[in-house]
Short mmCIF file of C-alpha atoms in Angstrom, two decimals:
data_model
loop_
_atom_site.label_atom_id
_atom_site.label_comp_id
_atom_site.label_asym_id
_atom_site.label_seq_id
_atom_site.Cartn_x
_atom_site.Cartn_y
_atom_site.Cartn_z
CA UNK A 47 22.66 7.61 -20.05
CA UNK A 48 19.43 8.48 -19.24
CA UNK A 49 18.79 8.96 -15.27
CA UNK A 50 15.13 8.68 -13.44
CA UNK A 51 15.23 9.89 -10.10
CA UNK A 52 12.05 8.05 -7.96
CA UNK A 53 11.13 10.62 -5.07
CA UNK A 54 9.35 8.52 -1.81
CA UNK A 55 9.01 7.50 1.23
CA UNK A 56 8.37 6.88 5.14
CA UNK A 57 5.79 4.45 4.99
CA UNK A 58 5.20 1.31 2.50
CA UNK A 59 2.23 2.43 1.20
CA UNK A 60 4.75 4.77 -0.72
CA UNK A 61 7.58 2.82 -1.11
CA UNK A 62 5.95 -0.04 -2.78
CA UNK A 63 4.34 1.51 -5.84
CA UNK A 64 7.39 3.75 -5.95
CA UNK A 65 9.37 0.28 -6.44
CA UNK A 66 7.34 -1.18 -8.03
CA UNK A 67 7.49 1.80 -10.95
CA UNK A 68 11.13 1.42 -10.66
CA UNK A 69 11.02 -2.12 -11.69
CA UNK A 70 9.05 -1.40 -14.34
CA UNK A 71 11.15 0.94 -15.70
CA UNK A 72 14.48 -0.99 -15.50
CA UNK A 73 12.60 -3.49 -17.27
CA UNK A 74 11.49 -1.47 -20.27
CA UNK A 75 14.63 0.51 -20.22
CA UNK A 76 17.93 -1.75 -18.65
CA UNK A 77 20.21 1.20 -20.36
CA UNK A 78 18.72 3.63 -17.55
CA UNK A 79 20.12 4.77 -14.23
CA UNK A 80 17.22 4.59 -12.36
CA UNK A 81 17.56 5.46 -8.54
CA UNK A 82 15.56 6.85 -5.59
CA UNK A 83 15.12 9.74 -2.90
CA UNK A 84 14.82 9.29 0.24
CA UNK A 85 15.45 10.11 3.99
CA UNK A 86 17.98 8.60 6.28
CA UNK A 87 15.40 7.78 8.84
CA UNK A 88 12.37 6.60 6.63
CA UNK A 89 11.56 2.93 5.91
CA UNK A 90 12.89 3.28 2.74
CA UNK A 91 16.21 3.14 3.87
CA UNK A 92 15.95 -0.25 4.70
CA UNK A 93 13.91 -1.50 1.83
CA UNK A 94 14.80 0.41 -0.69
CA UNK A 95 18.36 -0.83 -0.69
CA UNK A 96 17.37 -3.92 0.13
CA UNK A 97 15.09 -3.82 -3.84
CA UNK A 98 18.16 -3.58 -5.60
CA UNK A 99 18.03 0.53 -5.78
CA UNK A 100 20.15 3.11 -4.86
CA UNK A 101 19.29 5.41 -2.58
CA UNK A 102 19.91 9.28 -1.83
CA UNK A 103 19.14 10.93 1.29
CA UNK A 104 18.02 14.43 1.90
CA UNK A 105 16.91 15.60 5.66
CA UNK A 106 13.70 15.23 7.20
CA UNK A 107 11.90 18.74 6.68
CA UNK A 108 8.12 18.11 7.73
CA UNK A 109 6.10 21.14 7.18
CA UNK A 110 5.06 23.18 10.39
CA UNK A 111 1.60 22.73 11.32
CA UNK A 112 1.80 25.78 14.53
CA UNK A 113 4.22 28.18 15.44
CA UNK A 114 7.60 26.45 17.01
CA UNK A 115 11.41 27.51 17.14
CA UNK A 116 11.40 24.39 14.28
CA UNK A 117 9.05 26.48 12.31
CA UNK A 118 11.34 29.44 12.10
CA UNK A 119 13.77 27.36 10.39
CA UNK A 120 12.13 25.69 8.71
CA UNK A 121 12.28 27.90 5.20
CA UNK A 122 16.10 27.60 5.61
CA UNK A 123 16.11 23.81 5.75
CA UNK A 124 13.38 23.40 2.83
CA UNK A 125 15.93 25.60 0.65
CA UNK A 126 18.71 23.53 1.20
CA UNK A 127 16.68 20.55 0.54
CA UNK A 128 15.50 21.79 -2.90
CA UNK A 129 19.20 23.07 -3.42
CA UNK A 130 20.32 19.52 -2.76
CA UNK A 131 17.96 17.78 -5.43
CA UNK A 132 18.59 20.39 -7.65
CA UNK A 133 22.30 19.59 -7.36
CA UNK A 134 21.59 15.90 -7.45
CA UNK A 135 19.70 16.38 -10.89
CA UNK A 136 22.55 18.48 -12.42
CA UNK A 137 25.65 16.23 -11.28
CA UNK A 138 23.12 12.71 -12.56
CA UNK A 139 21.81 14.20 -15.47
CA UNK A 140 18.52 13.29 -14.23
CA UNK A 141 15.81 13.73 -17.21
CA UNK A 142 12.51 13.14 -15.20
CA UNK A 143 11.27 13.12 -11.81
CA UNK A 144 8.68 10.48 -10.42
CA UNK A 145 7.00 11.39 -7.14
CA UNK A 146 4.71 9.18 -5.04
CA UNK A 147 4.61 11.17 -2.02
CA UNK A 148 6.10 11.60 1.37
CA UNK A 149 8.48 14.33 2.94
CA UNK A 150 11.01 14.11 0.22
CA UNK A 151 8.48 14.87 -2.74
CA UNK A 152 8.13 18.79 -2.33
CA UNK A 153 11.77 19.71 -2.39
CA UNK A 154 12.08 17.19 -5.23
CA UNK A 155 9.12 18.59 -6.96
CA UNK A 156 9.88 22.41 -6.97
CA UNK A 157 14.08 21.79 -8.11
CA UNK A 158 12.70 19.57 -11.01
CA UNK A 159 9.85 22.10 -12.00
CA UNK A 160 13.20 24.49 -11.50
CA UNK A 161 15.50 22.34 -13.54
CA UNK A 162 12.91 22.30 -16.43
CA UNK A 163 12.49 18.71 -16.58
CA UNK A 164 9.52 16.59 -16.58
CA UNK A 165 7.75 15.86 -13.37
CA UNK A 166 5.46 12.74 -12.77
CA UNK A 167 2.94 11.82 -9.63
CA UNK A 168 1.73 8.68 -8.90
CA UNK A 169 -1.13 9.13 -5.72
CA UNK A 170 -1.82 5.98 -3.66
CA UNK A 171 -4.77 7.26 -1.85
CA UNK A 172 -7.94 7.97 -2.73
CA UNK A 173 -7.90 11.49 -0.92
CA UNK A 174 -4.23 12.92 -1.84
CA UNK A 175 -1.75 14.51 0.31
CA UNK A 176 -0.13 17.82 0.63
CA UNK A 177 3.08 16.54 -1.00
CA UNK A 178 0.69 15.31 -3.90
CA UNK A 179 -1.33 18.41 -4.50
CA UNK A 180 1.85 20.43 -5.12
CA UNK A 181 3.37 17.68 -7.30
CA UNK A 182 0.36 17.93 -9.45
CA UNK A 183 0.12 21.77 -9.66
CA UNK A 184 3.41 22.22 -10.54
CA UNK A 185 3.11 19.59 -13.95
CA UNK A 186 1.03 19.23 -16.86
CA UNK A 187 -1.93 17.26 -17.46
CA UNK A 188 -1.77 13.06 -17.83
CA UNK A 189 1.08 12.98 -16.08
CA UNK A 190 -0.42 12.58 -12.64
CA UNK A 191 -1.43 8.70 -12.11
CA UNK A 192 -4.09 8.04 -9.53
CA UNK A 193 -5.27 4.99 -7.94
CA UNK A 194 -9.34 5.40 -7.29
CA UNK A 195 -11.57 6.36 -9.72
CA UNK A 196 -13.00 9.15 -7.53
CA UNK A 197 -9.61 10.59 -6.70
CA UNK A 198 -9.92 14.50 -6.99
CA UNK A 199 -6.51 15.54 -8.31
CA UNK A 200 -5.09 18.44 -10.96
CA UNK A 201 -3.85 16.55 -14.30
CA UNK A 202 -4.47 13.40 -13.24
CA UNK A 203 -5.63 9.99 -14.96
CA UNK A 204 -6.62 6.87 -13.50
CA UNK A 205 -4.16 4.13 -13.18
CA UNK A 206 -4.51 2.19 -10.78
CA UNK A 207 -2.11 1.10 -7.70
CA UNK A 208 1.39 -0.48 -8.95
CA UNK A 209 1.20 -4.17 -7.69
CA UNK A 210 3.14 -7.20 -7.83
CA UNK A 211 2.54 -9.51 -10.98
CA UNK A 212 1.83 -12.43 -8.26
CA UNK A 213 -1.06 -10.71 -7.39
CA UNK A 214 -2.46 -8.28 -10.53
CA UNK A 215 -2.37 -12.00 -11.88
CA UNK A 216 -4.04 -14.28 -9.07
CA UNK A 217 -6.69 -16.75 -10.42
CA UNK A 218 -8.75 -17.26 -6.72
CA UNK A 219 -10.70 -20.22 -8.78
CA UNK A 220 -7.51 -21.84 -9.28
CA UNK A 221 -8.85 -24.55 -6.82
CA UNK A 222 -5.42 -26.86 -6.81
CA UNK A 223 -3.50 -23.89 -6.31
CA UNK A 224 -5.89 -23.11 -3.56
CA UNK A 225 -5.09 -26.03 -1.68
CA UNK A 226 -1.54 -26.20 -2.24
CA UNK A 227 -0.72 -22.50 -0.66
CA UNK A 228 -3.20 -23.90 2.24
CA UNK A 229 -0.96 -26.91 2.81
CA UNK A 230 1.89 -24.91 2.72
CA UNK A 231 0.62 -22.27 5.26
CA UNK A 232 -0.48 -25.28 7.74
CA UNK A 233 -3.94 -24.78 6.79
CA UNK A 234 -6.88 -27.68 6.86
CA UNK A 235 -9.15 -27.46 3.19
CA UNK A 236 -12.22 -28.25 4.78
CA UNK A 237 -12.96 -25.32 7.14
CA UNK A 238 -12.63 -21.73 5.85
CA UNK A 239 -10.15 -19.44 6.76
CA UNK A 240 -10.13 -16.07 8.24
CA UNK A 241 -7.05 -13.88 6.89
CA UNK A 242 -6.15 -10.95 9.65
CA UNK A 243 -3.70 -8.27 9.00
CA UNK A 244 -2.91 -5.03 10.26
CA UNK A 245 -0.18 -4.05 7.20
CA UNK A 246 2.93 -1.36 8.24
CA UNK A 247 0.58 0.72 10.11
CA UNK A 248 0.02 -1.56 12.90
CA UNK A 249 -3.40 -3.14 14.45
CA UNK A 250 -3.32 -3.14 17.72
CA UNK A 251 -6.85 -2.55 18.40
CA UNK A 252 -7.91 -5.50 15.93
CA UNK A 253 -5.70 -7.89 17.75
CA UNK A 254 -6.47 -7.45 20.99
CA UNK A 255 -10.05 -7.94 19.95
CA UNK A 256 -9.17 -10.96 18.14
CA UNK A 257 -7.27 -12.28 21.65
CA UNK A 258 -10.44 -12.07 23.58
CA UNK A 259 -12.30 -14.03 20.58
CA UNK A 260 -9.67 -16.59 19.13
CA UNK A 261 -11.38 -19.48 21.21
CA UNK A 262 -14.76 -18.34 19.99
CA UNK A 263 -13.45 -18.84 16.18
CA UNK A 264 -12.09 -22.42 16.92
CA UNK A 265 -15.57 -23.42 18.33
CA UNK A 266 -17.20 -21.51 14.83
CA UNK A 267 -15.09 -23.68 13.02
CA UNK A 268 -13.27 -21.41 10.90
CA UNK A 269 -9.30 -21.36 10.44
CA UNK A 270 -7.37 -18.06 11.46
CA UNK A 271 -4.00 -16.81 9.58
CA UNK A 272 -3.33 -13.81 11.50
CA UNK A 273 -0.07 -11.91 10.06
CA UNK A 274 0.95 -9.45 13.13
CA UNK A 275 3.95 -8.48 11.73
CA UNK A 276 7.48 -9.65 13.91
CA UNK A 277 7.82 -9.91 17.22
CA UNK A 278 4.46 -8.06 18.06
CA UNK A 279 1.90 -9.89 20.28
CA UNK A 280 2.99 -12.15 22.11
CA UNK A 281 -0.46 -12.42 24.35
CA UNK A 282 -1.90 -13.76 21.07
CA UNK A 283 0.78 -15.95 20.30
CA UNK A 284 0.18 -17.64 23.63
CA UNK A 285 -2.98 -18.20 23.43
CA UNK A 286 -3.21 -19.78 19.70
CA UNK A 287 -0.53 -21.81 21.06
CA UNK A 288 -3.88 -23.99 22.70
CA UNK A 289 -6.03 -23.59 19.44
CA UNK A 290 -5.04 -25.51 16.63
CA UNK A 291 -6.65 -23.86 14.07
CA UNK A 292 -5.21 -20.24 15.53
CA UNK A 293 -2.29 -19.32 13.09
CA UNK A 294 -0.29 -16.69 14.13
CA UNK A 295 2.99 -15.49 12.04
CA UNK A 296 5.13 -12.69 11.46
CA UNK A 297 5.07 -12.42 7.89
CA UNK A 298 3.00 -14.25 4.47
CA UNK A 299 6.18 -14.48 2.48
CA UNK A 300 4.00 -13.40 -0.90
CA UNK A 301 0.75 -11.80 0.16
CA UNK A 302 -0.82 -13.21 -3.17
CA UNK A 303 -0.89 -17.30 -1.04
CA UNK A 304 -2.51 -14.96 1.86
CA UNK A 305 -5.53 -13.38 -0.72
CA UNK A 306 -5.25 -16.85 -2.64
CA UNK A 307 -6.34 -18.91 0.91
CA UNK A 308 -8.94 -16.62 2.34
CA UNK A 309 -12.10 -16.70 2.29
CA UNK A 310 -12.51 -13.28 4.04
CA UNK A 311 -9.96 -10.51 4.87
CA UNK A 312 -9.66 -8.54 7.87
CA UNK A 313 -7.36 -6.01 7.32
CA UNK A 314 -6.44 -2.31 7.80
CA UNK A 315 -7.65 -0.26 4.54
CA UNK A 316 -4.09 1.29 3.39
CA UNK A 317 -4.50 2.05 -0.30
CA UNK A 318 -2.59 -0.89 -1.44
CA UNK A 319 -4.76 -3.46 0.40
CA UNK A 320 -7.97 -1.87 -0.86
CA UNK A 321 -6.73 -2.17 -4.50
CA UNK A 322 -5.04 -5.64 -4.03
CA UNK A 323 -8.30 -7.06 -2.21
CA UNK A 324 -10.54 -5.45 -4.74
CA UNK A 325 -8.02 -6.91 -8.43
CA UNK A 326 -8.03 -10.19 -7.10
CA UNK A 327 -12.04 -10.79 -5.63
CA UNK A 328 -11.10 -11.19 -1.92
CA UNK A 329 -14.22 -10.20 0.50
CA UNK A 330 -13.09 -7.85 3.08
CA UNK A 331 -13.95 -6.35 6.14
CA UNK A 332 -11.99 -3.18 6.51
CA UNK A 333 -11.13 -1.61 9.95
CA UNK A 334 -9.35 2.32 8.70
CA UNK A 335 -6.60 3.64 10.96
CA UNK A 336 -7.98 7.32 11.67
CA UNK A 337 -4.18 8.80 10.13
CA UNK A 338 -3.33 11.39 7.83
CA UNK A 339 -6.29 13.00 5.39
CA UNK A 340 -8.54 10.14 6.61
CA UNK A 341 -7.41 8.58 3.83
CA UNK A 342 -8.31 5.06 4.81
CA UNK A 343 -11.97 5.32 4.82
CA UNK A 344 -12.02 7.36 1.80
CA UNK A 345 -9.48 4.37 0.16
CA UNK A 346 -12.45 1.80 0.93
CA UNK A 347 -15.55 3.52 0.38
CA UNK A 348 -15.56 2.54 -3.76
CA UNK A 349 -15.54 -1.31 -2.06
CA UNK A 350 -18.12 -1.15 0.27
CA UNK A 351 -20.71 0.64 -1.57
CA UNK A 352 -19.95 -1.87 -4.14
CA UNK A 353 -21.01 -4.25 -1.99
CA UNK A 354 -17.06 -6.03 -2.42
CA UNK A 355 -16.73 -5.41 1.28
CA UNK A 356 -17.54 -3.99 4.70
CA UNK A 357 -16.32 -1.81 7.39
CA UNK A 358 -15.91 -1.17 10.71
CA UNK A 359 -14.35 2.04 12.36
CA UNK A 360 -11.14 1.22 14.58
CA UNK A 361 -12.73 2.94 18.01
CA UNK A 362 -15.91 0.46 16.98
CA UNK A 363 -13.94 -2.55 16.71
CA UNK A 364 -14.39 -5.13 19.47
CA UNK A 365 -14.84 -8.87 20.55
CA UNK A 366 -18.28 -8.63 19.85
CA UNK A 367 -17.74 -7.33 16.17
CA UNK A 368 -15.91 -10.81 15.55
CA UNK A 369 -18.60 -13.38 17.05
CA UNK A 370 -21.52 -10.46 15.92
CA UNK A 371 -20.29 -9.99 12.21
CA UNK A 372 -17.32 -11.68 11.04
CA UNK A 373 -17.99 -15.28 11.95
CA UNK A 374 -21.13 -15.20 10.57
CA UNK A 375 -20.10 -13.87 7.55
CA UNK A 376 -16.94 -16.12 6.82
CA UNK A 377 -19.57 -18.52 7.09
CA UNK A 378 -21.85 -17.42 4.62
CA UNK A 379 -20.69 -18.99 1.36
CA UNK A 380 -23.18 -16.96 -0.71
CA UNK A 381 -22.71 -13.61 0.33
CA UNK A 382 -19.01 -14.35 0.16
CA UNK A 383 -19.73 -15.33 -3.44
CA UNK A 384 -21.40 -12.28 -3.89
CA UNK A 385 -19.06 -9.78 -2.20
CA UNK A 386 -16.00 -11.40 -4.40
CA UNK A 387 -17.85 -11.03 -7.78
CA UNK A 388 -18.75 -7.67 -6.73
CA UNK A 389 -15.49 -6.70 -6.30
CA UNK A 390 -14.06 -8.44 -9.48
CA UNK A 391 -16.81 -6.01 -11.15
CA UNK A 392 -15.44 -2.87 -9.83
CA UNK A 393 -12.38 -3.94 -12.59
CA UNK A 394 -9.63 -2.06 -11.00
CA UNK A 395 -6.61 -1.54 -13.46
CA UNK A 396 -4.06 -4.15 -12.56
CA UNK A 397 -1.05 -2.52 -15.21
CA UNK A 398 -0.26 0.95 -13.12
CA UNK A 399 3.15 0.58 -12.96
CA UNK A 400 3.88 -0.21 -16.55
CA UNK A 401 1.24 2.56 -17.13
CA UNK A 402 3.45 4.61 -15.65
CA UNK A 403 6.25 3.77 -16.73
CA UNK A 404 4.80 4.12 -20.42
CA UNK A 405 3.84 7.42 -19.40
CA UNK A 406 7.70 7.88 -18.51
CA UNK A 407 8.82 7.03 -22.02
CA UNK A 408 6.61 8.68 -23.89
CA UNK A 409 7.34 12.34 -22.03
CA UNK A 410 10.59 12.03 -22.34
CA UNK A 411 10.47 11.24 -25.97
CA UNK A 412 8.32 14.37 -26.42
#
């Protein structure tokens, strides 16, 4: 049997296109053993599980960034770590390994350039992480799958970001559609609606601006979905509680009905919201969490000088950014108009995981 070992984790914006890849390769191959790599303590033991995968655990090494008593064993740890996946490959028979970043990828990445088998990278973000670089050093060229077009990164093609079919395959014109999802989200068809959403990373600086101007957006007369994730904000739940056209909720089960009812985003600019916004035409005003690389402003900057969206930095983000700029603009049906086609032009590839998972095939059948 042929094995695939998937090598991810610690936040979504890696597990998802690592899944994602996975699906796509079950599909094209149901005769594999395809499983993934993870930590004990990352989000991907929850959700990978949870996919329908099987998960492996290796230990948390980050890589030392000063001198520290973890430093100094650090090189220990990272050995056994490679030892494990090297034993791991061995005892599975595992004939390629697919990395899409996170703490797991390096020890992954050196025992399968050790083991002599083929190594694959998929990079979310526009400007790539350490885990990444070394991924991509260490394998041959076209086998490193990138998501932005100006993504600087050794052997690499572009690919795009591995989404769900809902959404690579979301008609926005689909009016009836449209207007069913609104219905179905408690939302009226004759105002527009405002989409907020701070994704895995968390928003609090959005929301609490959005607190101070939630009344403000009932008297604009525009509709507010505003996903904060579960059992975050209550202060904002309160008060929506006396606007009726103030949605708060944990969770869009399907983010495609979320894209499919707004008129304009608000959102963090994580690689897979950039790419998601930008496939299916939704205008967006992007607010990057200053993590990482500063990945997130790099992830949007293909959109907004596009003209597909706008953005704001987090420390500039205020009340007065949503009566100032974002009311007026989920107002303005034109420039909306504009902003979606604009974004529809940029013609992001919408087939990344079954280009990767082609890419799979084909290097293992030499």
């Amino acid at each position: 049997m042929t094995s695939i070992l998937l090598a991810g984790g610690g936040t979504t914006g890696h597990i998802s296109p690592m899944l994602a890849i996975g699906r796509e390769l079950r599909a094209s191959h149901p005769e594999w053993d395809v499983f993934a790599l993870g930590t004990a303590d990352g989000l991907e033991a929850d959700i990978v599980p949870k996919a329908g995968f099987e998960l492996l655990t290796i230990d948390k090494v980050p890589m030392p960034r000063s001198i520290s008593p973890a430093a100094l064993k650090f090189p220990k740890r990272f050995a056994a770590n490679i030892s494990h996946v090297k034993k791991i490959i061995a005892e599975r028979d595992v004939k390629a390994v697919v990395g899409v970043g996170g703490y797991v990828c390096p020890p992954a990445f050196i025992a399968a350039k050790q083991a002599k088998i083929p190594l694959l990278v998929h990079e979310a973000n526009a400007k790539p992480g350490m885990a990444n670089r070394l991924g991509a050093a260490l394998t041959k060229p076209g086998l490193v799958g990138v998501t932005f077009p100006d993504t600087k990164l050794r052997n690499s093609t572009l690919v795009g970001m591995p989404m769900p079919t809902e959404i690579a395959t979301l008609d926005r014109s689909d009016s009836a559609q449209r207007q069913a999802w609104r219905a179905d989200l408690g939302l009226r068809d004759d105002k527009p609606v405002l989409v907020v959403t701070g994704g895995s990373s968390g928003a609090q600086r959005i929301n609490d601006a959005f607190l101070a101007a939630a009344p403000l957006c009932q008297d604009a007369g525009v509709q507010v979905l505003h996903i904060t994730g579960a059992g975050k904000d209550d202060a904002l739940r309160e008060a929506a509680a006396q606007l009726p056209d103030y949605h708060v909720v944990d969770y869009v089960d399907g983010m495609h009905r979320a894209y499919a009812v707004a008129d304009l985003l608000v959102a963090r600019s994580g690689a897979a919201t950039v790419s998601e916004a930008t496939v299916v035409g939704v205008p967006a005003l992007y607010v990057p969490l200053a993590i990482g690389n500063g990945e997130q402003r790099l992830n949007a900057a293909g959109s907004v000088k596009a003209g597909a969206s706008q953005l704001v930095d987090n420390a500039e983000f205020s009340p007065s950014t949503v009566t100032d700029q974002i009311l007026p603009l989920v107002n303005d049906r034109a420039r909306l108009d504009a902003m979606s086609a604009a974004a529809l032009d940029l013609h992001y590839p919408t087939n990344a995981a079954a280009t990767m998972a082609t890419i799979v095939t084909r290097v293992l059948r030499g």
